[in-house]
PDB file of C-alpha atoms in Angstrom:
ATOM      1  CA  MET A 282      -1.161  10.984 -96.343  1.00  0.00           C
ATOM      2  CA  SER A 283      -1.458   9.568 -93.351  1.00  0.00           C
ATOM      3  CA  ASP A 284      -5.480   9.580 -92.785  1.00  0.00           C
ATOM      4  CA  ARG A 285      -5.609   7.896 -95.960  1.00  0.00           C
ATOM      5  CA  THR A 286      -2.734   5.252 -95.249  1.00  0.00           C
ATOM      6  CA  ASP A 287      -4.951   4.481 -92.160  1.00  0.00           C
ATOM      7  CA  ALA A 288      -9.004   4.068 -94.162  1.00  0.00           C
ATOM      8  CA  VAL A 289      -6.744   1.081 -96.576  1.00  0.00           C
ATOM      9  CA  ASP A 290      -5.245  -0.346 -93.264  1.00  0.00           C
ATOM     10  CA  ALA A 291      -9.017  -0.490 -92.509  1.00  0.00           C
ATOM     11  CA  VAL A 292     -10.344  -1.882 -95.353  1.00  0.00           C
ATOM     12  CA  ASP A 293      -7.955  -4.235 -95.493  1.00  0.00           C
ATOM     13  CA  ALA A 294      -8.889  -5.713 -92.157  1.00  0.00           C
ATOM     14  CA  VAL A 295     -12.312  -5.534 -92.863  1.00  0.00           C
ATOM     15  CA  ASP A 296     -11.771  -7.862 -95.989  1.00  0.00           C
ATOM     16  CA  ALA A 297      -9.340 -10.411 -93.658  1.00  0.00           C
ATOM     17  CA  VAL A 298     -12.335 -11.050 -91.539  1.00  0.00           C
ATOM     18  CA  ASP A 299     -14.259 -11.689 -94.628  1.00  0.00           C
ATOM     19  CA  VAL A 300     -11.924 -14.255 -96.432  1.00  0.00           C
ATOM     20  CA  VAL A 301     -11.942 -16.060 -92.207  1.00  0.00           C
ATOM     21  CA  ASP A 302     -15.811 -15.904 -92.278  1.00  0.00           C
ATOM     22  CA  MET A 303     -15.843 -17.333 -95.653  1.00  0.00           C
ATOM     23  CA  VAL A 304     -13.072 -20.538 -94.878  1.00  0.00           C
ATOM     24  CA  ASP A 305     -14.987 -20.595 -91.921  1.00  0.00           C
ATOM     25  CA  ASP A 306     -18.466 -21.189 -94.376  1.00  0.00           C
ATOM     26  CA  VAL A 307     -17.150 -23.457 -96.546  1.00  0.00           C
ATOM     27  CA  ASP A 308     -15.640 -25.498 -93.992  1.00  0.00           C
ATOM     28  CA  THR A 309     -18.687 -25.827 -91.621  1.00  0.00           C
ATOM     29  CA  LEU A 310     -22.595 -25.988 -92.593  1.00  0.00           C
ATOM     30  CA  SER A 311     -24.854 -23.967 -90.622  1.00  0.00           C
ATOM     31  CA  ILE A 312     -25.984 -26.855 -89.076  1.00  0.00           C
ATOM     32  CA  ALA A 313     -24.076 -30.059 -88.550  1.00  0.00           C
ATOM     33  CA  VAL A 314     -25.702 -32.768 -90.506  1.00  0.00           C
ATOM     34  CA  ALA A 315     -24.830 -35.664 -87.236  1.00  0.00           C
ATOM     35  CA  GLU A 316     -23.038 -36.477 -84.422  1.00  0.00           C
ATOM     36  CA  LEU A 317     -19.432 -36.287 -86.130  1.00  0.00           C
ATOM     37  CA  ARG A 318     -17.648 -39.718 -84.864  1.00  0.00           C
ATOM     38  CA  PRO A 319     -20.775 -42.216 -86.454  1.00  0.00           C
ATOM     39  CA  ALA A 320     -21.106 -40.072 -89.387  1.00  0.00           C
ATOM     40  CA  LEU A 321     -17.565 -40.442 -90.429  1.00  0.00           C
ATOM     41  CA  GLU A 322     -17.772 -44.362 -89.352  1.00  0.00           C
ATOM     42  CA  ALA A 323     -20.995 -44.628 -91.961  1.00  0.00           C
ATOM     43  CA  ILE A 324     -19.116 -42.572 -94.574  1.00  0.00           C
ATOM     44  CA  LEU A 325     -15.962 -43.973 -94.407  1.00  0.00           C
ATOM     45  CA  MET A 326     -17.518 -47.698 -94.179  1.00  0.00           C
ATOM     46  CA  VAL A 327     -19.170 -47.869 -97.658  1.00  0.00           C
ATOM     47  CA  SER A 328     -16.195 -45.326 -99.613  1.00  0.00           C
ATOM     48  CA  ASP A 329     -13.716 -47.306-102.228  1.00  0.00           C
ATOM     49  CA  GLU A 330     -11.360 -44.682-101.637  1.00  0.00           C
ATOM     50  CA  PRO A 331      -9.440 -42.900 -98.510  1.00  0.00           C
ATOM     51  CA  LEU A 332     -11.260 -39.701 -98.097  1.00  0.00           C
ATOM     52  CA  GLY A 333      -9.400 -36.539 -97.418  1.00  0.00           C
ATOM     53  CA  ALA A 334     -10.978 -34.400 -94.261  1.00  0.00           C
ATOM     54  CA  VAL A 335     -11.837 -31.335 -96.344  1.00  0.00           C
ATOM     55  CA  ARG A 336     -14.161 -33.202 -98.100  1.00  0.00           C
ATOM     56  CA  LEU A 337     -15.472 -35.454 -94.787  1.00  0.00           C
ATOM     57  CA  ALA A 338     -16.140 -31.766 -93.559  1.00  0.00           C
ATOM     58  CA  SER A 339     -17.930 -30.687 -96.354  1.00  0.00           C
ATOM     59  CA  VAL A 340     -20.020 -33.920 -95.980  1.00  0.00           C
ATOM     60  CA  VAL A 341     -20.617 -33.780 -92.413  1.00  0.00           C
ATOM     61  CA  GLY A 342     -21.114 -30.459 -91.841  1.00  0.00           C
ATOM     62  CA  HIS A 343     -17.722 -29.712 -89.203  1.00  0.00           C
ATOM     63  CA  PRO A 344     -14.581 -27.938 -89.162  1.00  0.00           C
ATOM     64  CA  VAL A 345     -12.024 -29.098 -90.754  1.00  0.00           C
ATOM     65  CA  GLY A 346     -10.350 -29.174 -87.473  1.00  0.00           C
ATOM     66  CA  GLU A 347     -12.637 -30.990 -85.080  1.00  0.00           C
ATOM     67  CA  VAL A 348     -12.957 -33.499 -87.839  1.00  0.00           C
ATOM     68  CA  GLU A 349      -8.772 -34.648 -88.582  1.00  0.00           C
ATOM     69  CA  GLU A 350      -9.149 -34.697 -84.100  1.00  0.00           C
ATOM     70  CA  ALA A 351     -11.819 -37.200 -84.274  1.00  0.00           C
ATOM     71  CA  LEU A 352     -10.395 -39.016 -87.357  1.00  0.00           C
ATOM     72  CA  GLU A 353      -6.681 -39.480 -85.234  1.00  0.00           C
ATOM     73  CA  ALA A 354      -8.816 -40.164 -81.913  1.00  0.00           C
ATOM     74  CA  LEU A 355     -11.353 -43.118 -83.572  1.00  0.00           C
ATOM     75  CA  ALA A 356      -7.936 -44.756 -85.185  1.00  0.00           C
ATOM     76  CA  ALA A 357      -6.261 -44.449 -81.552  1.00  0.00           C
ATOM     77  CA  GLU A 358      -8.943 -45.955 -80.457  1.00  0.00           C
ATOM     78  CA  TYR A 359      -9.720 -49.072 -82.648  1.00  0.00           C
ATOM     79  CA  ALA A 360      -5.696 -50.201 -82.216  1.00  0.00           C
ATOM     80  CA  GLU A 361      -6.663 -49.522 -78.383  1.00  0.00           C
ATOM     81  CA  GLN A 362      -9.588 -51.738 -78.454  1.00  0.00           C
ATOM     82  CA  GLY A 363      -7.657 -54.165 -80.796  1.00  0.00           C
ATOM     83  CA  ARG A 364     -10.366 -54.155 -82.948  1.00  0.00           C
ATOM     84  CA  GLY A 365     -10.315 -56.445 -86.716  1.00  0.00           C
ATOM     85  CA  PHE A 366      -9.814 -53.241 -88.585  1.00  0.00           C
ATOM     86  CA  ASP A 367      -7.733 -50.437 -88.399  1.00  0.00           C
ATOM     87  CA  LEU A 368      -7.837 -46.713 -89.265  1.00  0.00           C
ATOM     88  CA  ARG A 369      -5.243 -45.070 -91.229  1.00  0.00           C
ATOM     89  CA  SER A 370      -4.294 -41.938 -93.316  1.00  0.00           C
ATOM     90  CA  VAL A 371      -3.020 -42.791 -96.807  1.00  0.00           C
ATOM     91  CA  ALA A 372      -3.033 -41.300 -99.748  1.00  0.00           C
ATOM     92  CA  GLY A 373      -3.602 -38.262 -98.903  1.00  0.00           C
ATOM     93  CA  GLY A 374      -7.013 -39.260 -96.848  1.00  0.00           C
ATOM     94  CA  TRP A 375      -8.640 -41.696 -94.186  1.00  0.00           C
ATOM     95  CA  ARG A 376     -10.027 -45.522 -94.675  1.00  0.00           C
ATOM     96  CA  PHE A 377     -10.859 -48.645 -93.133  1.00  0.00           C
ATOM     97  CA  TYR A 378      -8.536 -51.556 -93.420  1.00  0.00           C
ATOM     98  CA  SER A 379      -8.062 -55.050 -91.977  1.00  0.00           C
ATOM     99  CA  ARG A 380      -5.447 -55.662 -89.162  1.00  0.00           C
ATOM    100  CA  PRO A 381      -2.562 -57.203 -91.022  1.00  0.00           C
ATOM    101  CA  GLU A 382      -2.527 -60.193 -88.237  1.00  0.00           C
ATOM    102  CA  PHE A 383      -6.204 -61.116 -89.385  1.00  0.00           C
ATOM    103  CA  ALA A 384      -4.319 -61.755 -93.034  1.00  0.00           C
ATOM    104  CA  GLY A 385      -5.261 -65.422 -93.018  1.00  0.00           C
ATOM    105  CA  VAL A 386      -8.576 -65.495 -92.076  1.00  0.00           C
ATOM    106  CA  VAL A 387      -9.270 -62.701 -94.782  1.00  0.00           C
ATOM    107  CA  GLU A 388      -7.541 -64.694 -97.770  1.00  0.00           C
ATOM    108  CA  SER A 389      -9.602 -67.442 -96.726  1.00  0.00           C
ATOM    109  CA  PHE A 390     -12.749 -65.575 -96.883  1.00  0.00           C
ATOM    110  CA  VAL A 391     -11.637 -64.312-100.298  1.00  0.00           C
ATOM    111  CA  LEU A 392     -10.473 -67.302-102.259  1.00  0.00           C
ATOM    112  CA  ASP A 393     -13.020 -69.466-101.044  1.00  0.00           C
ATOM    113  CA  GLY A 394     -13.770 -71.676-103.188  1.00  0.00           C
ATOM    114  CA  GLN A 395     -11.299 -70.357-105.719  1.00  0.00           C
ATOM    115  CA  GLN A 396      -8.756 -73.403-105.011  1.00  0.00           C
ATOM    116  CA  ALA A 397     -11.807 -76.032-106.064  1.00  0.00           C
ATOM    117  CA  ARG A 398     -10.783 -77.913-109.203  1.00  0.00           C
ATOM    118  CA  LEU A 399     -12.356 -77.290-112.228  1.00  0.00           C
ATOM    119  CA  THR A 400     -14.878 -80.272-113.477  1.00  0.00           C
ATOM    120  CA  GLN A 401     -14.013 -82.171-116.531  1.00  0.00           C
ATOM    121  CA  ALA A 402     -17.454 -80.507-117.523  1.00  0.00           C
ATOM    122  CA  ALA A 403     -15.829 -77.044-117.329  1.00  0.00           C
ATOM    123  CA  LEU A 404     -12.953 -78.417-118.723  1.00  0.00           C
ATOM    124  CA  GLU A 405     -14.935 -79.113-121.956  1.00  0.00           C
ATOM    125  CA  THR A 406     -16.932 -75.869-122.236  1.00  0.00           C
ATOM    126  CA  LEU A 407     -13.102 -73.646-121.178  1.00  0.00           C
ATOM    127  CA  SER A 408     -11.974 -76.021-124.526  1.00  0.00           C
ATOM    128  CA  VAL A 409     -14.375 -74.762-127.037  1.00  0.00           C
ATOM    129  CA  VAL A 410     -14.558 -71.196-125.800  1.00  0.00           C
ATOM    130  CA  ALA A 411     -11.037 -71.391-126.426  1.00  0.00           C
ATOM    131  CA  TYR A 412     -11.114 -72.890-129.989  1.00  0.00           C
ATOM    132  CA  LYS A 413     -14.194 -71.158-131.133  1.00  0.00           C
ATOM    133  CA  GLN A 414     -14.053 -67.821-129.867  1.00  0.00           C
ATOM    134  CA  PRO A 415     -15.945 -65.289-129.714  1.00  0.00           C
ATOM    135  CA  VAL A 416     -18.927 -68.343-129.434  1.00  0.00           C
ATOM    136  CA  SER A 417     -22.142 -68.211-127.870  1.00  0.00           C
ATOM    137  CA  ARG A 418     -23.515 -70.268-125.509  1.00  0.00           C
ATOM    138  CA  ALA A 419     -26.129 -71.817-127.674  1.00  0.00           C
ATOM    139  CA  ARG A 420     -23.008 -72.692-129.984  1.00  0.00           C
ATOM    140  CA  VAL A 421     -21.186 -73.927-127.345  1.00  0.00           C
ATOM    141  CA  SER A 422     -24.002 -76.625-125.984  1.00  0.00           C
ATOM    142  CA  ALA A 423     -24.692 -77.210-129.761  1.00  0.00           C
ATOM    143  CA  ILE A 424     -20.956 -78.712-129.685  1.00  0.00           C
ATOM    144  CA  ARG A 425     -20.836 -80.321-126.398  1.00  0.00           C
ATOM    145  CA  GLY A 426     -24.072 -81.223-126.508  1.00  0.00           C
ATOM    146  CA  VAL A 427     -25.796 -80.351-123.142  1.00  0.00           C
ATOM    147  CA  ASN A 428     -26.678 -77.272-121.382  1.00  0.00           C
ATOM    148  CA  VAL A 429     -23.698 -75.019-120.464  1.00  0.00           C
ATOM    149  CA  ASP A 430     -25.501 -72.175-118.315  1.00  0.00           C
ATOM    150  CA  GLY A 431     -24.034 -73.143-114.962  1.00  0.00           C
ATOM    151  CA  VAL A 432     -20.786 -74.127-115.936  1.00  0.00           C
ATOM    152  CA  MET A 433     -20.481 -70.559-117.970  1.00  0.00           C
ATOM    153  CA  ARG A 434     -21.100 -68.701-114.807  1.00  0.00           C
ATOM    154  CA  THR A 435     -18.516 -70.620-113.249  1.00  0.00           C
ATOM    155  CA  LEU A 436     -15.997 -70.008-115.970  1.00  0.00           C
ATOM    156  CA  LEU A 437     -17.009 -66.282-115.314  1.00  0.00           C
ATOM    157  CA  THR A 438     -16.837 -66.327-111.781  1.00  0.00           C
ATOM    158  CA  ARG A 439     -13.076 -67.285-111.763  1.00  0.00           C
ATOM    159  CA  GLY A 440     -11.682 -65.275-114.525  1.00  0.00           C
ATOM    160  CA  LEU A 441     -11.426 -67.297-116.953  1.00  0.00           C
ATOM    161  CA  VAL A 442     -14.159 -66.248-119.423  1.00  0.00           C
ATOM    162  CA  GLU A 443     -15.485 -62.677-120.244  1.00  0.00           C
ATOM    163  CA  GLU A 444     -18.084 -61.452-122.576  1.00  0.00           C
ATOM    164  CA  ALA A 445     -17.117 -60.136-125.962  1.00  0.00           C
ATOM    165  CA  GLY A 446     -19.942 -58.091-127.427  1.00  0.00           C
ATOM    166  CA  GLN A 447     -23.675 -59.578-129.460  1.00  0.00           C
ATOM    167  CA  ASP A 448     -23.997 -61.929-132.660  1.00  0.00           C
ATOM    168  CA  GLU A 449     -25.119 -59.338-135.539  1.00  0.00           C
ATOM    169  CA  GLN A 450     -27.108 -61.734-136.615  1.00  0.00           C
ATOM    170  CA  SER A 451     -28.201 -63.910-133.468  1.00  0.00           C
ATOM    171  CA  GLY A 452     -28.135 -60.871-130.829  1.00  0.00           C
ATOM    172  CA  ALA A 453     -26.709 -63.597-128.294  1.00  0.00           C
ATOM    173  CA  ASN A 454     -24.236 -62.487-125.900  1.00  0.00           C
ATOM    174  CA  LEU A 455     -20.317 -63.629-127.211  1.00  0.00           C
ATOM    175  CA  TYR A 456     -17.876 -65.050-124.749  1.00  0.00           C
ATOM    176  CA  ARG A 457     -13.979 -65.125-125.149  1.00  0.00           C
ATOM    177  CA  THR A 458     -11.052 -66.397-122.780  1.00  0.00           C
ATOM    178  CA  THR A 459      -9.335 -64.203-120.406  1.00  0.00           C
ATOM    179  CA  SER A 460      -5.886 -62.306-120.020  1.00  0.00           C
ATOM    180  CA  TYR A 461      -6.219 -64.568-116.697  1.00  0.00           C
ATOM    181  CA  PHE A 462      -6.511 -67.623-118.610  1.00  0.00           C
ATOM    182  CA  LEU A 463      -3.635 -67.167-120.645  1.00  0.00           C
ATOM    183  CA  GLU A 464      -1.607 -67.256-117.242  1.00  0.00           C
ATOM    184  CA  ARG A 465      -3.049 -69.865-116.312  1.00  0.00           C
ATOM    185  CA  ILE A 466      -2.435 -72.119-118.833  1.00  0.00           C
ATOM    186  CA  GLY A 467       1.145 -70.358-119.099  1.00  0.00           C
ATOM    187  CA  ILE A 468       0.835 -68.888-122.524  1.00  0.00           C
ATOM    188  CA  THR A 469       1.391 -65.321-123.442  1.00  0.00           C
ATOM    189  CA  SER A 470      -1.043 -65.218-126.630  1.00  0.00           C
ATOM    190  CA  LEU A 471      -3.786 -67.530-128.002  1.00  0.00           C
ATOM    191  CA  ASP A 472      -1.532 -68.482-130.914  1.00  0.00           C
ATOM    192  CA  GLU A 473       0.375 -70.859-128.816  1.00  0.00           C
ATOM    193  CA  LEU A 474      -2.352 -72.753-127.963  1.00  0.00           C
ATOM    194  CA  PRO A 475      -1.389 -76.457-129.526  1.00  0.00           C
ATOM    195  CA  GLU A 476      -3.061 -77.943-132.557  1.00  0.00           C
ATOM    196  CA  LEU A 477      -6.184 -80.599-132.362  1.00  0.00           C
ATOM    197  CA  ALA A 478      -5.529 -82.360-135.100  1.00  0.00           C
ATOM    198  CA  PRO A 479      -3.187 -84.896-133.088  1.00  0.00           C
ATOM    199  CA  TYR A 480      -6.463 -85.199-130.588  1.00  0.00           C
ATOM    200  CA  LEU A 481      -8.672 -85.632-133.177  1.00  0.00           C
ATOM    201  CA  PRO A 482      -9.753 -88.970-134.048  1.00  0.00           C
ATOM    202  CA  ASP A 483      -9.195 -91.016-137.485  1.00  0.00           C
ATOM    203  CA  MET A 484     -11.771 -90.837-139.782  1.00  0.00           C
ATOM    204  CA  ASP A 485     -12.641 -94.526-139.701  1.00  0.00           C
ATOM    205  CA  ASP A 486     -12.986 -94.158-136.336  1.00  0.00           C
ATOM    206  CA  LEU A 487     -15.308 -90.849-137.046  1.00  0.00           C
ATOM    207  CA  GLU A 488     -17.230 -92.618-139.507  1.00  0.00           C
ATOM    208  CA  ASP A 489     -18.111 -95.586-137.359  1.00  0.00           C
ATOM    209  CA  GLU A 490     -18.808 -93.201-134.413  1.00  0.00           C
ATOM    210  CA  LEU A 491     -20.859 -90.731-137.199  1.00  0.00           C
ATOM    211  CA  ALA A 492     -22.714 -94.416-138.403  1.00  0.00           C
ATOM    212  CA  SER A 493     -23.747 -95.283-134.564  1.00  0.00           C
ATOM    213  CA  VAL A 494     -25.247 -92.219-134.048  1.00  0.00           C
ATOM    214  CA  ALA A 495     -27.382 -92.537-137.270  1.00  0.00           C
ATOM    215  CA  GLY A 496     -28.571 -95.589-136.701  1.00  0.00           C
ATOM    216  CA  LEU A 497     -26.836 -97.452-139.533  1.00  0.00           C
ATOM    217  CA  ASP A 498     -25.229 -99.732-137.720  1.00  0.00           C
ATOM    218  CA  ALA A 499     -27.868-102.358-138.470  1.00  0.00           C
ATOM    219  CA  PRO A 500     -27.938-106.350-136.667  1.00  0.00           C
ATOM    220  CA  ALA A 501     -26.452-108.809-138.979  1.00  0.00           C
ATOM    221  CA  ALA A 502     -28.765-110.702-141.543  1.00  0.00           C
ATOM    222  CA  GLU A 503     -30.086-113.960-140.674  1.00  0.00           C
ATOM    223  CA  PRO A 504     -28.752-117.220-142.423  1.00  0.00           C
ATOM    224  CA  GLY A 505     -31.170-117.508-145.174  1.00  0.00           C
ATOM    225  CA  ALA A 506     -32.793-113.809-144.786  1.00  0.00           C
ATOM    226  CA  ALA A 507     -33.223-111.970-147.723  1.00  0.00           C
ATOM    227  CA  GLU A 508     -30.603-109.686-148.515  1.00  0.00           C
ATOM    228  CA  PRO A 509     -31.645-105.518-148.685  1.00  0.00           C
ATOM    229  CA  ASP A 510     -32.344-103.695-151.790  1.00  0.00           C
ATOM    230  CA  PRO A 511     -28.999-101.640-152.210  1.00  0.00           C
ATOM    231  CA  ALA A 512     -31.949 -98.871-153.417  1.00  0.00           C
ATOM    232  CA  THR A 513     -33.943 -98.375-150.513  1.00  0.00           C
ATOM    233  CA  PRO A 514     -32.811 -96.712-147.700  1.00  0.00           C
ATOM    234  CA  PRO A 515     -32.519 -97.973-144.775  1.00  0.00           C
ATOM    235  CA  ALA A 516     -35.264 -97.393-141.873  1.00  0.00           C
ATOM    236  CA  ALA A 517     -35.311 -94.387-139.677  1.00  0.00           C
ATOM    237  CA  ALA A 518     -34.218 -95.885-136.130  1.00  0.00           C
ATOM    238  CA  HIS A 519     -36.082 -95.351-133.472  1.00  0.00           C
ATOM    239  CA  PRO A 520     -35.307 -91.814-131.453  1.00  0.00           C
ATOM    240  CA  SER A 521     -34.727 -93.823-128.594  1.00  0.00           C
ATOM    241  CA  SER A 522     -32.456 -96.429-129.858  1.00  0.00           C
ATOM    242  CA  HIS A 523     -29.368 -94.714-130.344  1.00  0.00           C
ATOM    243  CA  PRO A 524     -29.144 -91.024-128.332  1.00  0.00           C
ATOM    244  CA  SER A 525     -26.965 -88.876-129.829  1.00  0.00           C
ATOM    245  CA  PRO A 526     -24.585 -87.491-127.414  1.00  0.00           C
ATOM    246  CA  HIS A 527     -24.632 -84.465-129.367  1.00  0.00           C
ATOM    247  CA  SER A 528     -28.230 -83.644-129.513  1.00  0.00           C
ATOM    248  CA  GLY A 529     -28.004 -80.762-126.846  1.00  0.00           C
ATOM    249  CA  GLN A 530     -30.559 -82.233-124.297  1.00  0.00           C
ATOM    250  CA  GLY A 531     -28.211 -83.296-121.729  1.00  0.00           C
ATOM    251  CA  THR A 532     -27.684 -80.847-118.769  1.00  0.00           C
ATOM    252  CA  GLU A 533     -24.245 -80.993-116.730  1.00  0.00           C
ATOM    253  CA  PRO A 534     -24.678 -82.135-113.029  1.00  0.00           C
ATOM    254  CA  ASP A 535     -23.123 -79.394-111.567  1.00  0.00           C
ATOM    255  CA  GLY A 536     -21.840 -75.763-111.712  1.00  0.00           C
ATOM    256  CA  GLY A 537     -18.154 -76.846-113.425  1.00  0.00           C
ATOM    257  CA  THR A 538     -16.188 -76.832-109.961  1.00  0.00           C
ATOM    258  CA  GLU A 539     -15.292 -80.050-107.587  1.00  0.00           C
ATOM    259  CA  VAL A 540     -13.633 -79.724-104.664  1.00  0.00           C
ATOM    260  CA  SER A 541      -9.978 -80.351-104.891  1.00  0.00           C
TER     261      SER A 541
END
């Protein structure tokens, strides 16, 4: 019985050694990929999430223990040198962060240009999208009478407008306002947008405008001149005589922002 027990213990001892060897094989590659510290810095520099020591070890080909020591040494080195960034252990992993004392500089860089006010052209384009959404760029251009590509890019960049699929017939991209747009104007739903009717011109004014655009506002007849025949339609105006503000041939002079 004693001999059998000794044999079992010997087998267990061999298995234990094999397990240790297997763990070492997982933690360390046969040949280290690169020098430890620079390799860790390079990986952490491009990562957008915290990385654990085990994952880093599997990538750089060094034991987990050595990786943890290197990470702690790097963090202490950055702090001692007063670098603009820290290496921190958060959420079970390591990641670079800008130092708190440089928060003002970082904020200024990130928000650069975001405080610029929207131009009148951009506000008009945004209004068209808000009331006509989902709407294509071509439709917005037709309504405003100018090319709105530059302004639309600004609205997309500012997060006020986003893509909303494609038109089934034309295949053109459609656009709509975002939740950030609602937040900025202080409403919770598009249903709270004000009615347009009170801001539209009176019908008499609208008819005068349409008549002017169509070239129907002919000059008054001189005394003694023959009255025109009512049955004869007025001659078409020369294209350059009454350029339509809704011709769609204009181009916005800027990208839709102005320095505040």
